[in-house]
mmCIF file of C-alpha atoms (C1' of nucleotides) in Angstrom:
data_model
loop_
_atom_site.group_PDB
_atom_site.id
_atom_site.type_symbol
_atom_site.label_atom_id
_atom_site.label_comp_id
_atom_site.label_asym_id
_atom_site.label_seq_id
_atom_site.Cartn_x
_atom_site.Cartn_y
_atom_site.Cartn_z
ATOM 1 C CA MET A 760 -13.068 -42.520 5.699
ATOM 2 C CA ASP A 761 -13.462 -41.730 9.372
ATOM 3 C CA VAL A 762 -10.934 -40.142 11.687
ATOM 4 C CA LEU A 763 -9.979 -43.291 13.564
ATOM 5 C CA THR A 764 -9.311 -45.216 10.356
ATOM 6 C CA LEU A 765 -7.245 -42.309 9.000
ATOM 7 C CA LEU A 766 -5.186 -42.204 12.179
ATOM 8 C CA ARG A 767 -4.736 -45.979 12.299
ATOM 9 C CA ASP A 768 -3.804 -46.579 8.679
ATOM 10 C CA GLY A 769 -2.542 -43.123 7.732
ATOM 11 C CA GLY A 770 -4.090 -41.029 5.016
ATOM 12 C CA ASP A 771 -5.012 -37.730 3.455
ATOM 13 C CA PRO A 772 -4.208 -34.819 5.794
ATOM 14 C CA VAL A 773 -7.041 -32.812 4.205
ATOM 15 C CA ALA A 774 -9.593 -35.484 5.115
ATOM 16 C CA LEU A 775 -8.162 -35.697 8.628
ATOM 17 C CA ALA A 776 -8.159 -31.909 9.073
ATOM 18 C CA ARG A 777 -11.819 -31.729 8.050
ATOM 19 C CA GLY A 778 -12.774 -34.811 10.050
ATOM 20 C CA LEU A 779 -11.227 -33.593 13.292
ATOM 21 C CA ILE A 780 -13.552 -30.573 13.460
ATOM 22 C CA GLY A 781 -15.966 -31.217 16.308
ATOM 23 C CA TRP A 782 -13.788 -33.778 18.072
ATOM 24 C CA THR A 783 -12.383 -33.010 21.516
ATOM 25 C CA PHE A 784 -8.646 -32.753 22.143
ATOM 26 C CA LEU A 785 -7.245 -32.902 25.660
ATOM 27 C CA VAL A 786 -3.795 -32.706 27.209
ATOM 28 C CA ASP A 787 -3.768 -33.815 30.839
ATOM 29 C CA GLY A 788 -7.509 -33.272 30.949
ATOM 30 C CA ALA A 789 -7.369 -29.681 29.666
ATOM 31 C CA GLY A 790 -8.631 -28.686 26.234
ATOM 32 C CA GLY A 791 -11.846 -28.560 24.280
ATOM 33 C CA LEU A 792 -13.711 -28.901 21.017
ATOM 34 C CA ILE A 793 -11.526 -28.697 17.907
ATOM 35 C CA VAL A 794 -12.968 -25.764 15.941
ATOM 36 C CA GLU A 795 -10.133 -24.935 13.522
ATOM 37 C CA THR A 796 -7.483 -26.972 11.684
ATOM 38 C CA GLU A 797 -5.199 -26.772 8.665
ATOM 39 C CA ALA A 798 -3.805 -29.538 6.447
ATOM 40 C CA TYR A 799 -0.193 -29.673 5.257
ATOM 41 C CA GLY A 800 0.810 -32.208 2.628
ATOM 42 C CA ARG A 801 3.968 -33.997 1.642
ATOM 43 C CA ASP A 802 4.294 -32.250 -1.739
ATOM 44 C CA ASP A 803 3.011 -28.911 -0.532
ATOM 45 C CA ALA A 804 5.262 -25.854 -0.834
ATOM 46 C CA ALA A 805 3.732 -24.380 2.340
ATOM 47 C CA SER A 806 4.593 -27.475 4.385
ATOM 48 C CA HIS A 807 7.571 -27.881 6.686
ATOM 49 C CA SER A 808 8.091 -31.292 5.098
ATOM 50 C CA PHE A 809 8.436 -29.853 1.574
ATOM 51 C CA ARG A 810 12.239 -29.687 1.638
ATOM 52 C CA GLY A 811 12.562 -33.129 3.129
ATOM 53 C CA LEU A 812 13.597 -34.595 6.456
ATOM 54 C CA ARG A 813 15.444 -32.254 8.818
ATOM 55 C CA THR A 814 16.248 -32.516 12.510
ATOM 56 C CA ALA A 815 13.600 -29.921 13.397
ATOM 57 C CA ASN A 816 10.795 -31.566 11.388
ATOM 58 C CA ALA A 817 11.686 -35.232 11.975
ATOM 59 C CA ALA A 818 8.498 -35.888 13.961
ATOM 60 C CA MET A 819 6.413 -34.851 10.948
ATOM 61 C CA PHE A 820 7.844 -37.886 9.129
ATOM 62 C CA GLY A 821 6.750 -40.242 11.891
ATOM 63 C CA PRO A 822 3.783 -42.646 11.769
ATOM 64 C CA PRO A 823 0.147 -41.452 11.881
ATOM 65 C CA GLY A 824 -0.774 -40.068 15.274
ATOM 66 C CA THR A 825 2.679 -38.655 15.970
ATOM 67 C CA ILE A 826 2.653 -35.248 17.645
ATOM 68 C CA TYR A 827 4.765 -32.703 15.747
ATOM 69 C CA VAL A 828 5.549 -29.491 17.641
ATOM 70 C CA TYR A 829 7.519 -26.668 16.070
ATOM 71 C CA ARG A 830 8.551 -23.185 17.164
ATOM 72 C CA SER A 831 6.839 -20.413 15.287
ATOM 73 C CA TYR A 832 8.421 -17.001 14.753
ATOM 74 C CA GLY A 833 11.064 -17.896 17.307
ATOM 75 C CA LEU A 834 8.721 -17.778 20.284
ATOM 76 C CA HIS A 835 5.424 -19.673 19.957
ATOM 77 C CA TRP A 836 4.867 -23.436 19.949
ATOM 78 C CA CYS A 837 2.425 -24.975 17.474
ATOM 79 C CA LEU A 838 0.989 -28.493 17.597
ATOM 80 C CA ASN A 839 0.322 -30.870 14.701
ATOM 81 C CA ILE A 840 -1.001 -34.406 14.376
ATOM 82 C CA VAL A 841 0.737 -36.491 11.712
ATOM 83 C CA ALA A 842 -1.674 -37.966 9.138
ATOM 84 C CA ALA A 843 0.966 -39.812 7.111
ATOM 85 C CA PRO A 844 4.762 -39.467 6.917
ATOM 86 C CA GLY A 845 5.426 -35.876 5.808
ATOM 87 C CA ALA A 846 1.758 -34.852 6.089
ATOM 88 C CA ALA A 847 0.070 -33.365 9.147
ATOM 89 C CA VAL A 848 -2.822 -31.400 10.584
ATOM 90 C CA LEU A 849 -2.143 -28.151 12.457
ATOM 91 C CA LEU A 850 -4.519 -27.648 15.404
ATOM 92 C CA ARG A 851 -5.348 -23.945 15.175
ATOM 93 C CA ALA A 852 -8.147 -23.391 17.707
ATOM 94 C CA LEU A 853 -10.274 -25.069 20.381
ATOM 95 C CA ALA A 854 -13.483 -24.046 22.093
ATOM 96 C CA PRO A 855 -12.443 -24.687 25.720
ATOM 97 C CA THR A 856 -14.518 -27.271 27.580
ATOM 98 C CA ALA A 857 -12.227 -28.733 30.228
ATOM 99 C CA GLY A 858 -9.457 -27.492 32.486
ATOM 100 C CA LEU A 859 -10.448 -23.862 32.059
ATOM 101 C CA ASP A 860 -8.711 -22.963 35.330
ATOM 102 C CA ILE A 861 -5.289 -24.345 34.450
ATOM 103 C CA MET A 862 -5.504 -22.932 30.921
ATOM 104 C CA ALA A 863 -6.377 -19.495 32.259
ATOM 105 C CA GLU A 864 -3.416 -19.793 34.609
ATOM 106 C CA ARG A 865 -1.083 -20.446 31.675
ATOM 107 C CA ARG A 866 -2.598 -17.807 29.401
ATOM 108 C CA GLY A 867 -3.247 -14.965 31.782
ATOM 109 C CA PRO A 868 -6.288 -12.686 31.857
ATOM 110 C CA VAL A 869 -8.046 -13.313 28.513
ATOM 111 C CA PRO A 870 -11.715 -14.032 27.748
ATOM 112 C CA PRO A 871 -12.469 -17.805 27.770
ATOM 113 C CA HIS A 872 -13.263 -17.972 24.041
ATOM 114 C CA LEU A 873 -9.777 -16.602 23.267
ATOM 115 C CA LEU A 874 -7.889 -19.092 25.460
ATOM 116 C CA CYS A 875 -7.142 -21.414 22.506
ATOM 117 C CA ALA A 876 -8.071 -19.173 19.550
ATOM 118 C CA GLY A 877 -4.893 -19.569 17.501
ATOM 119 C CA PRO A 878 -2.145 -22.186 17.215
ATOM 120 C CA GLY A 879 0.304 -20.420 19.534
ATOM 121 C CA ARG A 880 -2.387 -19.669 22.098
ATOM 122 C CA LEU A 881 -3.649 -23.259 21.938
ATOM 123 C CA ALA A 882 -0.223 -24.757 22.635
ATOM 124 C CA ARG A 883 0.366 -22.275 25.424
ATOM 125 C CA ALA A 884 -2.987 -22.989 27.072
ATOM 126 C CA LEU A 885 -2.459 -26.763 26.891
ATOM 127 C CA GLY A 886 1.088 -26.574 28.204
ATOM 128 C CA VAL A 887 2.489 -28.050 24.994
ATOM 129 C CA THR A 888 6.152 -27.347 24.212
ATOM 130 C CA GLY A 889 9.000 -28.749 22.154
ATOM 131 C CA ALA A 890 9.316 -31.435 24.823
ATOM 132 C CA ASP A 891 6.147 -33.002 23.363
ATOM 133 C CA ASP A 892 7.603 -33.202 19.845
ATOM 134 C CA GLY A 893 7.585 -36.824 18.676
ATOM 135 C CA ALA A 894 5.110 -38.041 21.287
ATOM 136 C CA SER A 895 2.086 -40.162 20.356
ATOM 137 C CA LEU A 896 -1.483 -38.917 20.282
ATOM 138 C CA PHE A 897 -2.556 -42.374 21.477
ATOM 139 C CA ASP A 898 -0.641 -42.150 24.762
ATOM 140 C CA PRO A 899 -1.183 -40.003 27.858
ATOM 141 C CA PRO A 900 -1.266 -37.107 28.456
ATOM 142 C CA PHE A 901 -3.019 -36.788 25.095
ATOM 143 C CA ALA A 902 -6.624 -37.772 24.450
ATOM 144 C CA LEU A 903 -8.946 -37.512 21.466
ATOM 145 C CA VAL A 904 -12.705 -37.872 21.990
ATOM 146 C CA PRO A 905 -15.098 -38.378 19.043
ATOM 147 C CA GLY A 906 -17.524 -35.650 18.084
ATOM 148 C CA ALA A 907 -21.224 -36.232 18.595
ATOM 149 C CA GLU A 908 -22.451 -35.684 15.046
ATOM 150 C CA ALA A 909 -21.411 -34.378 11.629
ATOM 151 C CA PRO A 910 -20.837 -30.672 12.219
ATOM 152 C CA SER A 911 -21.185 -27.831 9.703
ATOM 153 C CA VAL A 912 -17.619 -27.250 8.497
ATOM 154 C CA LEU A 913 -16.285 -24.165 6.728
ATOM 155 C CA ALA A 914 -13.257 -24.221 4.406
ATOM 156 C CA GLY A 915 -10.910 -21.477 3.268
ATOM 157 C CA PRO A 916 -7.303 -20.652 2.443
ATOM 158 C CA ARG A 917 -4.610 -21.304 5.014
ATOM 159 C CA ILE A 918 -3.282 -18.483 7.190
ATOM 160 C CA GLY A 919 0.164 -16.939 7.358
ATOM 161 C CA ILE A 920 1.776 -18.753 4.448
ATOM 162 C CA SER A 921 3.388 -17.336 1.306
ATOM 163 C CA ARG A 922 3.413 -20.356 -1.017
ATOM 164 C CA ASP A 923 0.477 -22.435 -2.249
ATOM 165 C CA THR A 924 -1.727 -19.809 -0.632
ATOM 166 C CA GLU A 925 -4.903 -20.674 -2.525
ATOM 167 C CA ARG A 926 -5.450 -24.253 -1.387
ATOM 168 C CA PRO A 927 -8.666 -24.319 0.721
ATOM 169 C CA TRP A 928 -7.080 -26.454 3.402
ATOM 170 C CA ARG A 929 -8.150 -24.490 6.461
ATOM 171 C CA PHE A 930 -11.276 -25.843 8.153
ATOM 172 C CA GLY A 931 -13.503 -24.389 10.856
ATOM 173 C CA LEU A 932 -16.613 -25.143 12.838
ATOM 174 C CA SER A 933 -19.416 -22.962 11.505
ATOM 175 C CA GLY A 934 -20.554 -20.366 14.004
ATOM 176 C CA SER A 935 -17.767 -20.915 16.523
ATOM 177 C CA ARG A 936 -16.643 -17.858 18.460
ATOM 178 C CA SER A 937 -13.262 -19.450 19.199
ATOM 179 C CA LEU A 938 -11.864 -19.249 15.656
ATOM 180 C CA SER A 939 -8.485 -17.547 15.307
ATOM 181 C CA ARG A 940 -10.000 -15.488 12.472
ATOM 182 C CA PRO A 941 -13.279 -15.510 10.551
ATOM 183 C CA PHE A 942 -13.747 -17.352 7.257
ATOM 184 C CA PRO A 943 -14.302 -14.510 4.733
ATOM 185 C CA ARG A 944 -14.996 -16.436 1.541
ATOM 186 C CA ALA A 945 -16.235 -19.452 3.421
ATOM 187 C CA THR A 946 -17.568 -22.484 1.571
ATOM 188 C CA HIS A 947 -18.934 -25.803 2.728
ATOM 189 C "C1'" DA B 242 -11.625 -0.988 13.979
ATOM 190 C "C1'" DC B 243 -7.463 -1.364 12.043
ATOM 191 C "C1'" DA B 244 -2.300 -0.764 11.327
ATOM 192 C "C1'" DG B 245 2.232 -1.293 12.660
ATOM 193 C "C1'" DA B 246 6.030 -2.925 15.330
ATOM 194 C "C1'" DG B 247 8.624 -5.809 18.390
ATOM 195 C "C1'" DA B 248 9.807 -10.175 20.299
ATOM 196 C "C1'" DT B 249 13.254 -14.113 19.030
ATOM 197 C "C1'" DC B 250 15.673 -18.107 16.762
ATOM 198 C "C1'" DA B 251 16.415 -22.160 13.638
ATOM 199 C "C1'" DT B 252 16.741 -22.763 9.032
ATOM 200 C "C1'" DC B 253 17.662 -21.336 4.617
ATOM 201 C "C1'" DT B 254 19.882 -18.195 0.940
ATOM 202 C "C1'" DG C 1023 21.218 -11.433 6.227
ATOM 203 C "C1'" DA C 1024 16.288 -12.604 5.626
ATOM 204 C "C1'" DT C 1025 12.359 -15.239 6.660
ATOM 205 C "C1'" DG C 1026 8.513 -17.456 8.920
ATOM 206 C "C1'" DA C 1027 2.068 -22.487 9.674
ATOM 207 C "C1'" DT C 1028 2.233 -15.917 15.579
ATOM 208 C "C1'" DC C 1029 0.734 -12.978 19.393
ATOM 209 C "C1'" DT C 1030 0.426 -8.831 21.963
ATOM 210 C "C1'" DC C 1031 0.658 -4.189 22.731
ATOM 211 C "C1'" DT C 1032 0.381 0.475 21.174
ATOM 212 C "C1'" DG C 1033 -1.097 4.300 18.447
ATOM 213 C "C1'" DT C 1034 -4.510 6.359 15.540
ATOM 214 C "C1'" DG C 1035 -9.356 7.060 13.286
#
DNA sequence: ACAGAGATCATCT
DNA sequence: GATGATCTCTGTG
């Protein structure tokens, strides 16, 4: 099942998270290669959707392709793409390829490979905020460009969670320097 | 290189 | 009152 079919018909967030590695994500022309993602399911104790529909997580229950933005630790914004109602993919890191100047402006003096190396950094660099919550991936300013070929993808446990910590639902582009953290016990 | 703390707020207990 | 799908800065080895 390819990414476009998953996004059109809705489907497994794990398949979408893995499939998005190597694609390019842009907001207003700024962004880069998706090098790190995480999947969150509907019946997944680590997921914001686990306790059901709330005002803050309503966008996560929208149709496939809905943008779900939440505030993390009271101060960062993090961006998800809905795979199916209650299931989504967290975009954790990009390798910057476009709009480096505007992203550097938003992020301050950091090395280019760290501009989007982490979910909070990524949202900051792309200018994504709570105002984007509920928007559609298929409409401007968002854009998703297919990857060239099947990349080498690493998998490992998700980061920063305290429940269902062992599911290998974090995915990364092998060899990328823009990962938020390395994959210690990485598997293909 | 690694560890710890502070920032900051909606939601949950 | 505690807890996060985090980041940055600071202190120490």
